[in-house]
Amino acid sequence: MSTVTTTPAPGATSAVTRTHVPAPTSALQNSLTMLRRNLRHARRYPAMTISLVSMPIAMLLLFNYVFGGTMSAGMGAEGSGDYIDYLVPGILLMAVGSGVLPTTVGVCTDMTEGIVARFRTMPINGSSILTGRAVGAVIQTMITIVFVTGVALLIGFRSGAEPVEWLAAAALLTLMSTALTWLAVALGQLVKAPEAASSVALPFSFLLPFLSSVFVPLDSMPGWLRHFAEWQPYTAFTETLRGLLTGTEIGKFGPLAVGWGIAIALLGFLWARSLFKRDATR
């Protein structure tokens, strides 16, 4: 705020004082500012980004070249084609899940090191701190997916999908990335140390993909595990993405994937907002 005093004109009795109040910035402007901060931070400290890209690529190469022959033989008729065509849609979902870890750790670090407390003293919209972090994480995850897709095409993945199906696949991946990112933002506020944040994120980035149809069909699982795997989010997204890219039947998994995505995104967003407001009142 600044004060401007004007000199009185000849014959006037007093000076006129005008107070200038800076225009408030919008939530969108604040969110874009926080987004730029997070993207610059990722560029200056690339270790986490490299890890984000390298993990799904390593899993792709490992399962294709080391286990691919055995997996194809064990899958019987379903594995008559190249195993990589079955594998890649699931690996793309793992690439989305791998973004949970750096987001959770990053949010926890901001909350515990005091930078968020500093932001609260500034005239900015509080929710923009979370929104900038979430949008930045989604952008990084989608860049990772582009790299993973490129590697998959180089080592033999082939898709007969039409452009519309590729767009639908991209929308599906964006939906899951947004959902898991908001969940990660909430988890990052819930824990009190970055070390604990990595442990909390582990089930979403590593455990759940292995308990789904990412690597093997549901028919190969024991009954109790198959029932769980059939209805969990990773299987729904994987089978829907597999249907879009390789032409397999989608069936019930399409609506299930969209429902899971919307539900997780809404839950994560509301949970993250609630934790952020609760922390501000302490």
PDB file of N, CA and C in Angstrom, residues 42-43 45-58 98 102 140 144 147-148:
ATOM      1  N   ALA A  42      12.019 -28.362 -10.154  1.00  0.00           N
ATOM      2  CA  ALA A  42      12.278 -29.668 -10.772  1.00  0.00           C
ATOM      3  C   ALA A  42      13.443 -29.586 -11.756  1.00  0.00           C
ATOM      4  N   ARG A  43      13.584 -28.458 -12.436  1.00  0.00           N
ATOM      5  CA  ARG A  43      14.681 -28.302 -13.393  1.00  0.00           C
ATOM      6  C   ARG A  43      16.017 -28.133 -12.682  1.00  0.00           C
ATOM      7  N   TYR A  45      16.752 -29.294  -9.649  1.00  0.00           N
ATOM      8  CA  TYR A  45      17.067 -30.508  -8.890  1.00  0.00           C
ATOM      9  C   TYR A  45      16.475 -31.713  -9.632  1.00  0.00           C
ATOM     10  N   PRO A  46      17.177 -32.180 -10.656  1.00  0.00           N
ATOM     11  CA  PRO A  46      16.589 -33.179 -11.559  1.00  0.00           C
ATOM     12  C   PRO A  46      16.617 -34.617 -11.048  1.00  0.00           C
ATOM     13  N   ALA A  47      17.208 -34.874  -9.895  1.00  0.00           N
ATOM     14  CA  ALA A  47      17.360 -36.257  -9.433  1.00  0.00           C
ATOM     15  C   ALA A  47      16.017 -36.965  -9.313  1.00  0.00           C
ATOM     16  N   MET A  48      15.025 -36.302  -8.712  1.00  0.00           N
ATOM     17  CA  MET A  48      13.724 -36.928  -8.545  1.00  0.00           C
ATOM     18  C   MET A  48      13.037 -37.130  -9.889  1.00  0.00           C
ATOM     19  N   THR A  49      13.215 -36.183 -10.816  1.00  0.00           N
ATOM     20  CA  THR A  49      12.619 -36.320 -12.143  1.00  0.00           C
ATOM     21  C   THR A  49      13.240 -37.484 -12.900  1.00  0.00           C
ATOM     22  N   ILE A  50      14.555 -37.631 -12.789  1.00  0.00           N
ATOM     23  CA  ILE A  50      15.232 -38.759 -13.435  1.00  0.00           C
ATOM     24  C   ILE A  50      14.726 -40.074 -12.866  1.00  0.00           C
ATOM     25  N   SER A  51      14.542 -40.113 -11.565  1.00  0.00           N
ATOM     26  CA  SER A  51      14.004 -41.317 -10.931  1.00  0.00           C
ATOM     27  C   SER A  51      12.590 -41.598 -11.405  1.00  0.00           C
ATOM     28  N   LEU A  52      11.808 -40.557 -11.574  1.00  0.00           N
ATOM     29  CA  LEU A  52      10.431 -40.687 -12.039  1.00  0.00           C
ATOM     30  C   LEU A  52      10.372 -41.314 -13.425  1.00  0.00           C
ATOM     31  N   VAL A  53      11.313 -40.954 -14.290  1.00  0.00           N
ATOM     32  CA  VAL A  53      11.340 -41.470 -15.662  1.00  0.00           C
ATOM     33  C   VAL A  53      11.973 -42.854 -15.720  1.00  0.00           C
ATOM     34  N   SER A  54      13.034 -43.054 -14.955  1.00  0.00           N
ATOM     35  CA  SER A  54      13.828 -44.280 -15.092  1.00  0.00           C
ATOM     36  C   SER A  54      13.130 -45.514 -14.524  1.00  0.00           C
ATOM     37  N   MET A  55      12.326 -45.358 -13.470  1.00  0.00           N
ATOM     38  CA  MET A  55      11.707 -46.524 -12.844  1.00  0.00           C
ATOM     39  C   MET A  55      10.781 -47.281 -13.790  1.00  0.00           C
ATOM     40  N   PRO A  56       9.789 -46.621 -14.428  1.00  0.00           N
ATOM     41  CA  PRO A  56       8.927 -47.390 -15.340  1.00  0.00           C
ATOM     42  C   PRO A  56       9.667 -47.923 -16.562  1.00  0.00           C
ATOM     43  N   ILE A  57      10.674 -47.194 -17.026  1.00  0.00           N
ATOM     44  CA  ILE A  57      11.460 -47.694 -18.164  1.00  0.00           C
ATOM     45  C   ILE A  57      12.232 -48.942 -17.758  1.00  0.00           C
ATOM     46  N   ALA A  58      12.799 -48.927 -16.560  1.00  0.00           N
ATOM     47  CA  ALA A  58      13.517 -50.109 -16.066  1.00  0.00           C
ATOM     48  C   ALA A  58      12.575 -51.295 -15.927  1.00  0.00           C
ATOM     49  N   SER A  98       4.196 -43.836 -10.350  1.00  0.00           N
ATOM     50  CA  SER A  98       5.508 -43.446  -9.841  1.00  0.00           C
ATOM     51  C   SER A  98       5.576 -41.964  -9.497  1.00  0.00           C
ATOM     52  N   PRO A 102       7.455 -38.589  -5.637  1.00  0.00           N
ATOM     53  CA  PRO A 102       8.054 -37.249  -5.568  1.00  0.00           C
ATOM     54  C   PRO A 102       7.065 -36.174  -5.148  1.00  0.00           C
ATOM     55  N   GLN A 140       4.735 -33.143 -15.163  1.00  0.00           N
ATOM     56  CA  GLN A 140       5.912 -34.007 -15.105  1.00  0.00           C
ATOM     57  C   GLN A 140       5.566 -35.459 -15.405  1.00  0.00           C
ATOM     58  N   THR A 144       6.814 -37.901 -18.485  1.00  0.00           N
ATOM     59  CA  THR A 144       7.340 -39.248 -18.252  1.00  0.00           C
ATOM     60  C   THR A 144       6.661 -40.266 -19.162  1.00  0.00           C
ATOM     61  N   PHE A 147       8.089 -40.228 -22.625  1.00  0.00           N
ATOM     62  CA  PHE A 147       9.375 -40.932 -22.698  1.00  0.00           C
ATOM     63  C   PHE A 147       9.180 -42.449 -22.678  1.00  0.00           C
ATOM     64  N   VAL A 148       8.321 -42.926 -21.795  1.00  0.00           N
ATOM     65  CA  VAL A 148       8.082 -44.371 -21.690  1.00  0.00           C
ATOM     66  C   VAL A 148       7.467 -44.903 -22.982  1.00  0.00           C
TER      67      VAL A 148
END
